[in-house]
Amino acid sequence: MEANKKYPEGRTLAYAQYVSKFVYVKKTRSWKPRKSGYTIGRLIWVSPCTSELYYLRMMLTIVKGPTCYENIRIVSNIRYEIFRDACFACGLLKDDREYIEALREAKDWGFGFYLRKLFVTMLLSTSMNRPNHVWQNTWQWLSDGILYNQRNISNNQGLVLTDEQLQNLTLLEIEKLLEGNRRSLKDYPLMPYPNGYVTSQLGNRLIYQELNYDTDELKRNFHSLFNSLTEEQYNIFQTIMQFVNRQEVHMFFLYGYYGGTGKTHMWRTLTYALRSQKHIVLTVAASGIASLLLPGSRTTHSKFKIPVPTFDNSVCNIHQGTELAELLKKTKLIIWDEAPMSHKFCFEALDKSLCDIMGTTNGSILFGGKVV
Ligand SMILES: Nc1ncnc2c1ncn2[C@@H]1O[C@H](COP(=O)(O)OP(=O)(O)OP(=O)(O)O)[C@@H](O)[C@H]1O
């Protein structure tokens, strides 16, 4: 956009065509006119899940010579507030009538729970252009069964709910289904989010899930593992626990020269010890199979929302103020199993994101001061 201000010939080119007439100077992070050669350009792929970023990319394929982001949102002299609306105005997006029709058809033979699952599948597929539009046109069908359930819960068959309450409860059911797929309505900026007493009572569900363990059972598990520790394992356990209890920044790397030396045994002992004291421990592993070995574990990409593919400048898709950010703030220990299987960019992405979330500006503090 800076180059467009400087060079009039750039204003006749869409972004992907830019490389045919200009070259990018990495050092000064700017474009300058091409003197020789010819290159064909392409725009990097962006997932539809990224929402506005995806629509920005779509606009960049046709808009020529913008000098600011606002320019990209102007279509036929009308300035649109968001890139998605600009895409609609350009005819790049279709309306979502087929999704509304699918739900209309399904309502004749499916219960509300099935319809909500279908709607969630549509959301997860990110193929709807205007999920909010589909929701507005279908929420009466999606809320099927909600009033019946509420009447049973409250033991009041005469209970009447307003449209707003019904929508709220339906959105909450949808949110729960999305959560099972590690997504949230917050990932769809134009969709309403359940508000009021319903959500405020539940609080941060990620934190709730991490604390929702049977402490008596965890204590029993911990004692049986702890009593079997070898002297070396005992020393490792005590050292790590000292750092965790003081919440002193430290990164441990536990390895054995061959398999079966008791690393997983150690992770389990640490996890049970801390979770039985109602502390949050996040257990992750590079692969799905490895993550099955640890209690409550997930893959690193899923837990920390590490982008795929991961580059040297990648950061995790975690925003300040989200439930995941709050969970990370409260986390006492992160256990990353089979760490050598992960690319170094994954660690760097998590390091950068944790520093951002924890507000540690000092570059020498690893992982935002967490014990890893
Ligand atoms: N102190 C111990 N007391 C009793 N059994 C133990 C002890 N330490 C490890 N084991 C057992 O040894 C086996 C191998 O240990 P573990 O799976 O923890 O090793 P590992 O180092 O994680 O292996 P890998 O490198 O293959 O992942 C397991 O069955 C575990 O229960």
mmCIF file of C-alpha atoms and ligand atoms in Angstrom:
data_model
loop_
_atom_site.group_PDB
_atom_site.id
_atom_site.type_symbol
_atom_site.label_atom_id
_atom_site.label_comp_id
_atom_site.label_asym_id
_atom_site.label_seq_id
_atom_site.Cartn_x
_atom_site.Cartn_y
_atom_site.Cartn_z
ATOM 1 C CA MET A 1 0.000 0.000 0.000
ATOM 2 C CA GLU A 2 2.944 2.292 0.678
ATOM 3 C CA ALA A 3 4.329 1.401 -2.781
ATOM 4 C CA ASN A 4 0.958 2.266 -4.348
ATOM 5 C CA LYS A 5 1.234 5.742 -2.873
ATOM 6 C CA LYS A 6 4.723 6.102 -4.321
ATOM 7 C CA TYR A 7 4.478 4.417 -7.746
ATOM 8 C CA PRO A 8 1.412 5.135 -9.964
ATOM 9 C CA GLU A 9 2.064 1.999 -12.094
ATOM 10 C CA GLY A 10 1.430 -0.153 -9.022
ATOM 11 C CA ARG A 11 -2.158 1.095 -8.857
ATOM 12 C CA THR A 12 -3.096 -0.904 -11.952
ATOM 13 C CA LEU A 13 -2.135 -4.195 -10.310
ATOM 14 C CA ALA A 14 -3.887 -6.585 -7.974
ATOM 15 C CA TYR A 15 -1.748 -7.925 -5.132
ATOM 16 C CA ALA A 16 -0.840 -11.215 -6.820
ATOM 17 C CA GLN A 17 0.213 -9.342 -9.967
ATOM 18 C CA TYR A 18 2.530 -7.072 -8.019
ATOM 19 C CA VAL A 19 5.594 -9.273 -8.370
ATOM 20 C CA SER A 20 5.398 -8.986 -12.169
ATOM 21 C CA LYS A 21 6.359 -5.294 -11.986
ATOM 22 C CA PHE A 22 7.884 -4.918 -8.543
ATOM 23 C CA VAL A 23 10.381 -6.727 -6.323
ATOM 24 C CA TYR A 24 10.180 -7.014 -2.556
ATOM 25 C CA VAL A 25 13.213 -5.752 -0.621
ATOM 26 C CA LYS A 26 13.334 -7.796 2.550
ATOM 27 C CA LYS A 27 15.789 -5.513 4.316
ATOM 28 C CA THR A 28 13.675 -2.364 4.051
ATOM 29 C CA ARG A 29 10.382 -4.351 3.949
ATOM 30 C CA SER A 30 9.255 -2.370 0.923
ATOM 31 C CA TRP A 31 8.581 -2.815 -2.793
ATOM 32 C CA LYS A 32 10.646 -1.258 -5.590
ATOM 33 C CA PRO A 33 10.086 -1.342 -9.399
ATOM 34 C CA ARG A 34 11.391 -4.471 -11.117
ATOM 35 C CA LYS A 35 14.327 -3.826 -13.479
ATOM 36 C CA SER A 36 14.581 -7.243 -15.121
ATOM 37 C CA GLY A 37 12.970 -10.676 -15.224
ATOM 38 C CA TYR A 38 9.371 -11.763 -14.793
ATOM 39 C CA THR A 39 7.713 -13.593 -11.938
ATOM 40 C CA ILE A 40 4.269 -15.050 -11.513
ATOM 41 C CA GLY A 41 2.790 -14.267 -8.112
ATOM 42 C CA ARG A 42 0.303 -16.069 -5.920
ATOM 43 C CA LEU A 43 -1.376 -15.276 -2.654
ATOM 44 C CA ILE A 44 -0.651 -17.455 0.332
ATOM 45 C CA TRP A 45 -3.556 -19.759 1.267
ATOM 46 C CA VAL A 46 -5.667 -18.569 4.166
ATOM 47 C CA SER A 47 -8.135 -20.816 5.967
ATOM 48 C CA PRO A 48 -11.824 -19.770 5.845
ATOM 49 C CA CYS A 49 -11.773 -20.170 9.671
ATOM 50 C CA THR A 50 -9.744 -16.966 9.909
ATOM 51 C CA SER A 51 -12.853 -15.053 8.901
ATOM 52 C CA GLU A 52 -11.933 -11.438 8.087
ATOM 53 C CA LEU A 53 -8.406 -12.407 7.043
ATOM 54 C CA TYR A 54 -9.926 -14.839 4.569
ATOM 55 C CA TYR A 55 -12.232 -12.166 3.126
ATOM 56 C CA LEU A 56 -9.365 -9.676 2.965
ATOM 57 C CA ARG A 57 -7.429 -12.183 0.884
ATOM 58 C CA MET A 58 -10.477 -12.633 -1.357
ATOM 59 C CA MET A 59 -10.692 -8.892 -1.939
ATOM 60 C CA LEU A 60 -6.974 -8.669 -2.648
ATOM 61 C CA THR A 61 -7.446 -10.960 -5.649
ATOM 62 C CA ILE A 62 -9.514 -8.253 -7.419
ATOM 63 C CA VAL A 63 -8.829 -4.866 -5.834
ATOM 64 C CA LYS A 64 -6.212 -2.832 -7.689
ATOM 65 C CA GLY A 65 -4.002 -0.132 -6.248
ATOM 66 C CA PRO A 66 -5.348 0.293 -2.686
ATOM 67 C CA THR A 67 -3.391 2.775 -0.620
ATOM 68 C CA CYS A 68 -4.933 1.823 2.714
ATOM 69 C CA TYR A 69 -7.040 -1.012 4.165
ATOM 70 C CA GLU A 70 -10.140 1.137 3.971
ATOM 71 C CA ASN A 71 -9.729 1.357 0.178
ATOM 72 C CA ILE A 72 -10.044 -2.419 -0.051
ATOM 73 C CA ARG A 73 -13.497 -2.246 1.543
ATOM 74 C CA ILE A 74 -14.843 0.325 -0.936
ATOM 75 C CA VAL A 75 -17.025 -1.182 -3.672
ATOM 76 C CA SER A 76 -18.920 1.039 -6.147
ATOM 77 C CA ASN A 77 -18.104 4.076 -3.997
ATOM 78 C CA ILE A 78 -19.678 2.474 -0.936
ATOM 79 C CA ARG A 79 -17.416 1.886 2.041
ATOM 80 C CA TYR A 80 -18.228 -1.359 3.859
ATOM 81 C CA GLU A 81 -17.402 -1.863 7.523
ATOM 82 C CA ILE A 82 -15.990 -5.358 7.092
ATOM 83 C CA PHE A 83 -14.254 -7.232 4.277
ATOM 84 C CA ARG A 84 -16.960 -9.899 4.203
ATOM 85 C CA ASP A 85 -19.616 -7.338 3.281
ATOM 86 C CA ALA A 86 -17.324 -5.950 0.590
ATOM 87 C CA CYS A 87 -16.962 -9.482 -0.821
ATOM 88 C CA PHE A 88 -20.755 -9.773 -0.970
ATOM 89 C CA ALA A 89 -21.023 -6.455 -2.764
ATOM 90 C CA CYS A 90 -18.503 -7.680 -5.324
ATOM 91 C CA GLY A 91 -20.528 -10.834 -5.894
ATOM 92 C CA LEU A 92 -17.738 -13.048 -4.582
ATOM 93 C CA LEU A 93 -20.018 -14.716 -2.024
ATOM 94 C CA LYS A 94 -23.352 -16.454 -2.371
ATOM 95 C CA ASP A 95 -26.234 -16.160 0.079
ATOM 96 C CA ASP A 96 -26.653 -19.180 2.354
ATOM 97 C CA ARG A 97 -30.112 -20.188 1.192
ATOM 98 C CA GLU A 98 -29.109 -23.826 0.727
ATOM 99 C CA TYR A 99 -28.216 -24.114 4.440
ATOM 100 C CA ILE A 100 -31.525 -22.600 5.522
ATOM 101 C CA GLU A 101 -33.330 -25.016 3.194
ATOM 102 C CA ALA A 102 -31.352 -27.965 4.596
ATOM 103 C CA LEU A 103 -32.424 -27.059 8.136
ATOM 104 C CA ARG A 104 -36.011 -26.445 7.005
ATOM 105 C CA GLU A 105 -36.117 -29.921 5.505
ATOM 106 C CA ALA A 106 -34.424 -31.551 8.500
ATOM 107 C CA LYS A 107 -36.871 -29.988 10.968
ATOM 108 C CA ASP A 108 -39.658 -32.170 9.543
ATOM 109 C CA TRP A 109 -37.991 -35.391 10.591
ATOM 110 C CA GLY A 110 -35.281 -34.449 13.126
ATOM 111 C CA PHE A 111 -35.480 -33.377 16.767
ATOM 112 C CA GLY A 112 -33.969 -30.120 18.009
ATOM 113 C CA PHE A 113 -30.805 -31.836 19.221
ATOM 114 C CA TYR A 114 -30.172 -33.247 15.752
ATOM 115 C CA LEU A 115 -30.819 -29.846 14.130
ATOM 116 C CA ARG A 116 -28.372 -28.163 16.484
ATOM 117 C CA LYS A 117 -25.767 -30.802 15.648
ATOM 118 C CA LEU A 118 -26.390 -30.199 11.963
ATOM 119 C CA PHE A 119 -25.983 -26.452 12.447
ATOM 120 C CA VAL A 120 -22.724 -27.034 14.339
ATOM 121 C CA THR A 121 -21.475 -29.255 11.495
ATOM 122 C CA MET A 122 -22.232 -26.398 9.112
ATOM 123 C CA LEU A 123 -20.354 -23.965 11.356
ATOM 124 C CA LEU A 124 -17.360 -26.287 11.641
ATOM 125 C CA SER A 125 -17.198 -26.764 7.872
ATOM 126 C CA THR A 126 -16.817 -22.941 7.564
ATOM 127 C CA SER A 127 -18.725 -23.131 4.297
ATOM 128 C CA MET A 128 -21.485 -20.724 5.389
ATOM 129 C CA ASN A 129 -20.781 -17.170 4.364
ATOM 130 C CA ARG A 130 -23.238 -15.573 6.761
ATOM 131 C CA PRO A 131 -23.805 -17.918 9.727
ATOM 132 C CA ASN A 132 -25.653 -15.145 11.530
ATOM 133 C CA HIS A 133 -28.129 -14.860 8.642
ATOM 134 C CA VAL A 134 -28.744 -18.630 8.753
ATOM 135 C CA TRP A 135 -29.162 -18.475 12.547
ATOM 136 C CA GLN A 136 -31.675 -15.609 12.349
ATOM 137 C CA ASN A 137 -33.753 -17.583 9.871
ATOM 138 C CA THR A 138 -33.624 -20.923 11.638
ATOM 139 C CA TRP A 139 -33.340 -20.330 15.404
ATOM 140 C CA GLN A 140 -37.011 -21.245 15.987
ATOM 141 C CA TRP A 141 -36.330 -24.736 14.611
ATOM 142 C CA LEU A 142 -32.979 -25.022 16.366
ATOM 143 C CA SER A 143 -34.596 -24.226 19.705
ATOM 144 C CA ASP A 144 -36.920 -27.225 19.388
ATOM 145 C CA GLY A 145 -37.055 -29.114 22.702
ATOM 146 C CA ILE A 146 -35.371 -26.366 24.757
ATOM 147 C CA LEU A 147 -38.603 -25.174 26.390
ATOM 148 C CA TYR A 148 -39.604 -28.790 27.112
ATOM 149 C CA ASN A 149 -36.260 -29.408 28.856
ATOM 150 C CA GLN A 150 -36.488 -26.188 30.847
ATOM 151 C CA ARG A 151 -39.993 -27.083 31.995
ATOM 152 C CA ASN A 152 -38.735 -30.453 33.197
ATOM 153 C CA ILE A 153 -35.669 -28.959 34.904
ATOM 154 C CA SER A 154 -37.742 -26.311 36.701
ATOM 155 C CA ASN A 155 -40.585 -28.777 37.347
ATOM 156 C CA ASN A 156 -42.958 -26.100 36.087
ATOM 157 C CA GLN A 157 -45.039 -27.217 33.117
ATOM 158 C CA GLY A 158 -46.500 -23.720 32.749
ATOM 159 C CA LEU A 159 -43.058 -22.103 32.249
ATOM 160 C CA VAL A 160 -42.939 -19.570 29.418
ATOM 161 C CA LEU A 161 -39.690 -18.305 27.924
ATOM 162 C CA THR A 162 -39.226 -15.121 25.915
ATOM 163 C CA ASP A 163 -37.641 -15.313 22.453
ATOM 164 C CA GLU A 164 -34.486 -13.821 23.885
ATOM 165 C CA GLN A 165 -34.237 -16.477 26.633
ATOM 166 C CA LEU A 166 -34.962 -19.221 24.138
ATOM 167 C CA GLN A 167 -32.257 -17.954 21.785
ATOM 168 C CA ASN A 168 -29.825 -17.684 24.669
ATOM 169 C CA LEU A 169 -30.431 -21.266 25.796
ATOM 170 C CA THR A 170 -30.201 -22.547 22.223
ATOM 171 C CA LEU A 171 -26.933 -20.707 21.676
ATOM 172 C CA LEU A 172 -25.645 -22.240 24.880
ATOM 173 C CA GLU A 173 -26.438 -25.738 23.584
ATOM 174 C CA ILE A 174 -24.685 -24.888 20.303
ATOM 175 C CA GLU A 175 -21.699 -23.536 22.238
ATOM 176 C CA LYS A 176 -21.442 -26.820 24.183
ATOM 177 C CA LEU A 177 -21.477 -28.834 20.954
ATOM 178 C CA LEU A 178 -18.822 -26.557 19.459
ATOM 179 C CA GLU A 179 -16.674 -26.927 22.550
ATOM 180 C CA GLY A 180 -16.565 -30.671 21.996
ATOM 181 C CA ASN A 181 -14.793 -29.795 18.755
ATOM 182 C CA ARG A 182 -12.487 -27.261 20.410
ATOM 183 C CA ARG A 183 -14.347 -24.351 18.839
ATOM 184 C CA SER A 184 -16.543 -21.622 20.225
ATOM 185 C CA LEU A 185 -19.192 -19.234 18.939
ATOM 186 C CA LYS A 186 -16.585 -16.561 19.610
ATOM 187 C CA ASP A 187 -14.684 -17.972 16.621
ATOM 188 C CA TYR A 188 -17.568 -16.764 14.434
ATOM 189 C CA PRO A 189 -17.511 -13.016 15.033
ATOM 190 C CA LEU A 190 -20.924 -12.350 13.507
ATOM 191 C CA MET A 191 -22.724 -15.015 15.501
ATOM 192 C CA PRO A 192 -24.375 -13.907 18.749
ATOM 193 C CA TYR A 193 -22.828 -15.284 21.928
ATOM 194 C CA PRO A 194 -25.048 -16.503 24.771
ATOM 195 C CA ASN A 195 -25.154 -13.788 27.393
ATOM 196 C CA GLY A 196 -26.728 -12.965 30.719
ATOM 197 C CA TYR A 197 -27.078 -15.247 33.667
ATOM 198 C CA VAL A 198 -26.621 -18.424 31.669
ATOM 199 C CA THR A 199 -22.954 -17.959 30.798
ATOM 200 C CA SER A 200 -21.920 -15.881 33.775
ATOM 201 C CA GLN A 201 -22.919 -18.791 35.993
ATOM 202 C CA LEU A 202 -20.713 -21.185 34.091
ATOM 203 C CA GLY A 203 -17.562 -19.032 34.076
ATOM 204 C CA ASN A 204 -14.526 -20.184 32.127
ATOM 205 C CA ARG A 205 -15.381 -23.694 31.024
ATOM 206 C CA LEU A 206 -11.795 -24.577 30.083
ATOM 207 C CA ILE A 207 -10.624 -23.823 33.616
ATOM 208 C CA TYR A 208 -13.638 -25.656 35.006
ATOM 209 C CA GLN A 209 -12.768 -28.733 32.912
ATOM 210 C CA GLU A 210 -9.160 -28.697 34.130
ATOM 211 C CA LEU A 211 -10.276 -28.525 37.746
ATOM 212 C CA ASN A 212 -13.118 -31.000 37.405
ATOM 213 C CA TYR A 213 -11.179 -34.070 38.570
ATOM 214 C CA ASP A 214 -11.988 -36.467 41.364
ATOM 215 C CA THR A 215 -9.337 -35.355 43.865
ATOM 216 C CA ASP A 216 -9.703 -38.458 46.061
ATOM 217 C CA GLU A 217 -9.004 -40.741 43.129
ATOM 218 C CA LEU A 218 -6.106 -38.516 42.011
ATOM 219 C CA LYS A 219 -4.618 -38.669 45.519
ATOM 220 C CA ARG A 220 -4.850 -42.472 45.512
ATOM 221 C CA ASN A 221 -3.202 -42.636 42.079
ATOM 222 C CA PHE A 222 -0.521 -40.197 43.165
ATOM 223 C CA HIS A 223 0.372 -42.151 46.314
ATOM 224 C CA SER A 224 0.673 -45.438 44.463
ATOM 225 C CA LEU A 225 2.967 -43.882 41.826
ATOM 226 C CA PHE A 226 4.899 -41.748 44.301
ATOM 227 C CA ASN A 227 5.681 -44.731 46.530
ATOM 228 C CA SER A 228 7.130 -46.630 43.573
ATOM 229 C CA LEU A 229 9.516 -43.856 42.431
ATOM 230 C CA THR A 230 13.175 -44.761 42.183
ATOM 231 C CA GLU A 231 15.706 -42.507 43.918
ATOM 232 C CA GLU A 232 16.527 -40.731 40.655
ATOM 233 C CA GLN A 233 12.853 -40.228 39.824
ATOM 234 C CA TYR A 234 12.226 -38.979 43.364
ATOM 235 C CA ASN A 235 14.946 -36.343 43.000
ATOM 236 C CA ILE A 236 13.549 -35.216 39.655
ATOM 237 C CA PHE A 237 10.062 -35.031 41.139
ATOM 238 C CA GLN A 238 11.209 -32.932 44.100
ATOM 239 C CA THR A 239 13.220 -30.558 41.904
ATOM 240 C CA ILE A 240 10.360 -29.915 39.502
ATOM 241 C CA MET A 241 7.836 -29.535 42.333
ATOM 242 C CA GLN A 242 10.033 -26.936 44.031
ATOM 243 C CA PHE A 243 9.987 -24.773 40.914
ATOM 244 C CA VAL A 244 6.250 -25.311 40.395
ATOM 245 C CA ASN A 245 5.396 -24.424 43.992
ATOM 246 C CA ARG A 246 7.474 -21.250 43.803
ATOM 247 C CA GLN A 247 6.181 -20.584 40.257
ATOM 248 C CA GLU A 248 9.755 -19.817 39.311
ATOM 249 C CA VAL A 249 10.403 -19.786 35.585
ATOM 250 C CA HIS A 250 12.209 -22.928 34.468
ATOM 251 C CA MET A 251 12.317 -25.277 31.531
ATOM 252 C CA PHE A 252 13.188 -28.891 32.268
ATOM 253 C CA PHE A 253 14.200 -31.356 29.612
ATOM 254 C CA LEU A 254 13.771 -34.917 30.828
ATOM 255 C CA TYR A 255 15.288 -37.627 28.658
ATOM 256 C CA GLY A 256 16.581 -41.156 28.812
ATOM 257 C CA TYR A 257 19.157 -42.838 26.612
ATOM 258 C CA TYR A 258 16.638 -45.506 25.700
ATOM 259 C CA GLY A 259 12.871 -46.052 25.829
ATOM 260 C CA GLY A 260 11.073 -47.168 28.964
ATOM 261 C CA THR A 261 13.212 -45.251 31.434
ATOM 262 C CA GLY A 262 10.124 -43.961 33.261
ATOM 263 C CA LYS A 263 9.510 -40.518 31.732
ATOM 264 C CA THR A 264 5.781 -41.059 31.312
ATOM 265 C CA HIS A 265 5.722 -42.482 34.850
ATOM 266 C CA MET A 266 7.191 -39.180 36.021
ATOM 267 C CA TRP A 267 4.669 -37.055 34.069
ATOM 268 C CA ARG A 268 1.804 -39.039 35.556
ATOM 269 C CA THR A 269 3.147 -38.626 39.095
ATOM 270 C CA LEU A 270 3.553 -34.874 38.639
ATOM 271 C CA THR A 271 0.130 -34.525 37.036
ATOM 272 C CA TYR A 272 -1.656 -36.441 39.788
ATOM 273 C CA ALA A 273 0.264 -34.559 42.496
ATOM 274 C CA LEU A 274 -0.717 -31.131 41.187
ATOM 275 C CA ARG A 275 -4.237 -31.895 40.019
ATOM 276 C CA SER A 276 -5.085 -33.475 43.373
ATOM 277 C CA GLN A 277 -4.170 -30.090 44.911
ATOM 278 C CA LYS A 278 -6.554 -28.347 42.448
ATOM 279 C CA HIS A 279 -3.717 -26.895 40.393
ATOM 280 C CA ILE A 280 -3.861 -26.728 36.614
ATOM 281 C CA VAL A 281 -1.419 -28.886 34.664
ATOM 282 C CA LEU A 282 -1.579 -28.963 30.885
ATOM 283 C CA THR A 283 -0.343 -32.213 29.378
ATOM 284 C CA VAL A 284 0.342 -32.206 25.649
ATOM 285 C CA ALA A 285 2.215 -34.343 23.137
ATOM 286 C CA ALA A 286 3.255 -33.874 19.544
ATOM 287 C CA SER A 287 1.065 -36.666 18.205
ATOM 288 C CA GLY A 288 -2.394 -37.977 19.021
ATOM 289 C CA ILE A 289 -1.047 -41.440 19.866
ATOM 290 C CA ALA A 290 1.576 -40.046 22.283
ATOM 291 C CA SER A 291 -1.066 -37.848 23.927
ATOM 292 C CA LEU A 292 -3.088 -40.951 24.844
ATOM 293 C CA LEU A 293 -0.383 -41.955 27.338
ATOM 294 C CA LEU A 294 -0.988 -38.986 29.625
ATOM 295 C CA PRO A 295 -4.139 -38.237 31.628
ATOM 296 C CA GLY A 296 -6.251 -35.471 30.053
ATOM 297 C CA SER A 297 -3.679 -34.873 27.349
ATOM 298 C CA ARG A 298 -4.150 -33.342 23.889
ATOM 299 C CA THR A 299 -1.948 -32.691 20.911
ATOM 300 C CA THR A 300 0.120 -29.507 21.115
ATOM 301 C CA HIS A 301 -1.496 -28.087 17.979
ATOM 302 C CA SER A 302 -4.972 -28.611 19.371
ATOM 303 C CA LYS A 303 -4.294 -27.350 22.892
ATOM 304 C CA PHE A 304 -2.220 -24.296 22.027
ATOM 305 C CA LYS A 305 -3.819 -23.582 18.646
ATOM 306 C CA ILE A 306 -0.469 -23.708 16.867
ATOM 307 C CA PRO A 307 -0.994 -22.882 13.182
ATOM 308 C CA VAL A 308 -0.376 -25.495 10.496
ATOM 309 C CA PRO A 309 2.042 -25.155 8.768
ATOM 310 C CA THR A 310 4.197 -23.493 11.407
ATOM 311 C CA PHE A 311 6.713 -20.864 10.294
ATOM 312 C CA ASP A 312 9.482 -18.990 12.081
ATOM 313 C CA ASN A 313 7.174 -16.014 12.630
ATOM 314 C CA SER A 314 4.087 -18.044 13.585
ATOM 315 C CA VAL A 315 2.264 -17.389 16.834
ATOM 316 C CA CYS A 316 -0.479 -19.442 18.454
ATOM 317 C CA ASN A 317 -4.015 -18.440 17.616
ATOM 318 C CA ILE A 318 -4.767 -17.383 21.204
ATOM 319 C CA HIS A 319 -6.109 -13.922 21.924
ATOM 320 C CA GLN A 320 -5.932 -11.950 25.148
ATOM 321 C CA GLY A 321 -9.112 -12.221 27.168
ATOM 322 C CA THR A 322 -10.215 -15.553 25.691
ATOM 323 C CA GLU A 323 -10.963 -18.582 27.838
ATOM 324 C CA LEU A 324 -7.783 -20.295 26.640
ATOM 325 C CA ALA A 325 -5.636 -17.263 27.526
ATOM 326 C CA GLU A 326 -7.147 -17.232 31.017
ATOM 327 C CA LEU A 327 -6.495 -20.960 31.349
ATOM 328 C CA LEU A 328 -2.842 -20.491 30.384
ATOM 329 C CA LYS A 329 -2.458 -17.700 32.919
ATOM 330 C CA LYS A 330 -3.626 -20.039 35.674
ATOM 331 C CA THR A 331 -1.540 -22.994 34.504
ATOM 332 C CA LYS A 332 1.134 -24.104 36.973
ATOM 333 C CA LEU A 333 2.963 -26.612 34.806
ATOM 334 C CA ILE A 334 3.036 -27.538 31.131
ATOM 335 C CA ILE A 335 4.151 -31.071 30.321
ATOM 336 C CA TRP A 336 5.157 -31.513 26.674
ATOM 337 C CA ASP A 337 5.730 -35.206 26.021
ATOM 338 C CA GLU A 338 7.799 -36.494 23.094
ATOM 339 C CA ALA A 339 9.104 -32.940 22.667
ATOM 340 C CA PRO A 340 11.843 -33.825 20.115
ATOM 341 C CA MET A 341 9.039 -34.874 17.742
ATOM 342 C CA SER A 342 7.848 -31.251 17.496
ATOM 343 C CA HIS A 343 9.420 -28.690 15.205
ATOM 344 C CA LYS A 344 11.291 -25.866 16.910
ATOM 345 C CA PHE A 345 8.872 -23.343 15.367
ATOM 346 C CA CYS A 346 6.093 -24.885 17.519
ATOM 347 C CA PHE A 347 8.041 -24.099 20.705
ATOM 348 C CA GLU A 348 8.870 -20.641 19.433
ATOM 349 C CA ALA A 349 5.214 -19.979 18.596
ATOM 350 C CA LEU A 350 4.127 -21.009 22.105
ATOM 351 C CA ASP A 351 6.980 -19.034 23.666
ATOM 352 C CA LYS A 352 5.941 -15.851 21.833
ATOM 353 C CA SER A 353 2.259 -16.328 22.638
ATOM 354 C CA LEU A 354 2.842 -17.070 26.337
ATOM 355 C CA CYS A 355 5.110 -14.013 26.658
ATOM 356 C CA ASP A 356 2.326 -11.943 25.123
ATOM 357 C CA ILE A 357 -0.391 -13.421 27.350
ATOM 358 C CA MET A 358 1.674 -13.190 30.529
ATOM 359 C CA GLY A 359 2.947 -9.721 29.586
ATOM 360 C CA THR A 360 6.620 -10.615 29.967
ATOM 361 C CA THR A 361 8.517 -8.202 27.756
ATOM 362 C CA ASN A 362 11.942 -9.468 28.835
ATOM 363 C CA GLY A 363 13.034 -11.745 25.978
ATOM 364 C CA SER A 364 15.182 -13.880 28.295
ATOM 365 C CA ILE A 365 12.105 -15.159 30.193
ATOM 366 C CA LEU A 366 11.029 -18.313 28.432
ATOM 367 C CA PHE A 367 7.387 -19.306 27.954
ATOM 368 C CA GLY A 368 6.129 -16.191 29.735
ATOM 369 C CA GLY A 369 7.614 -17.410 33.034
ATOM 370 C CA LYS A 370 5.827 -20.766 33.064
ATOM 371 C CA VAL A 371 7.381 -23.988 34.310
ATOM 372 C CA VAL A 372 7.595 -26.308 31.303
HETATM 373 N N1 LIG B 1 9.502 -46.281 39.472
HETATM 374 C C1 LIG B 1 8.787 -47.155 38.777
HETATM 375 N N2 LIG B 1 8.156 -48.140 39.411
HETATM 376 C C2 LIG B 1 7.421 -49.051 38.746
HETATM 377 N N3 LIG B 1 7.264 -49.055 37.417
HETATM 378 C C3 LIG B 1 7.866 -48.088 36.725
HETATM 379 C C4 LIG B 1 8.660 -47.085 37.352
HETATM 380 N N4 LIG B 1 9.131 -46.244 36.390
HETATM 381 C C5 LIG B 1 8.647 -46.709 35.214
HETATM 382 N N5 LIG B 1 7.896 -47.808 35.415
HETATM 383 C C6 LIG B 1 7.212 -48.611 34.394
HETATM 384 O O1 LIG B 1 8.093 -48.832 33.314
HETATM 385 C C7 LIG B 1 7.396 -48.851 32.097
HETATM 386 C C8 LIG B 1 8.044 -47.851 31.146
HETATM 387 O O2 LIG B 1 7.989 -46.569 31.723
HETATM 388 P P1 LIG B 1 7.503 -45.286 30.939
HETATM 389 O O3 LIG B 1 6.425 -45.640 29.981
HETATM 390 O O4 LIG B 1 7.230 -44.224 31.938
HETATM 391 O O5 LIG B 1 8.846 -44.980 30.151
HETATM 392 P P2 LIG B 1 9.147 -43.868 29.060
HETATM 393 O O6 LIG B 1 10.511 -43.376 29.351
HETATM 394 O O7 LIG B 1 8.052 -42.872 29.041
HETATM 395 O O8 LIG B 1 9.121 -44.727 27.744
HETATM 396 P P3 LIG B 1 9.157 -44.204 26.231
HETATM 397 O O9 LIG B 1 10.507 -43.614 26.024
HETATM 398 O O10 LIG B 1 8.926 -45.449 25.456
HETATM 399 O O11 LIG B 1 8.044 -43.212 26.133
HETATM 400 C C9 LIG B 1 5.957 -48.472 32.412
HETATM 401 O O12 LIG B 1 5.183 -49.634 32.442
HETATM 402 C C10 LIG B 1 6.039 -47.851 33.797
HETATM 403 O O13 LIG B 1 4.864 -48.071 34.541
#
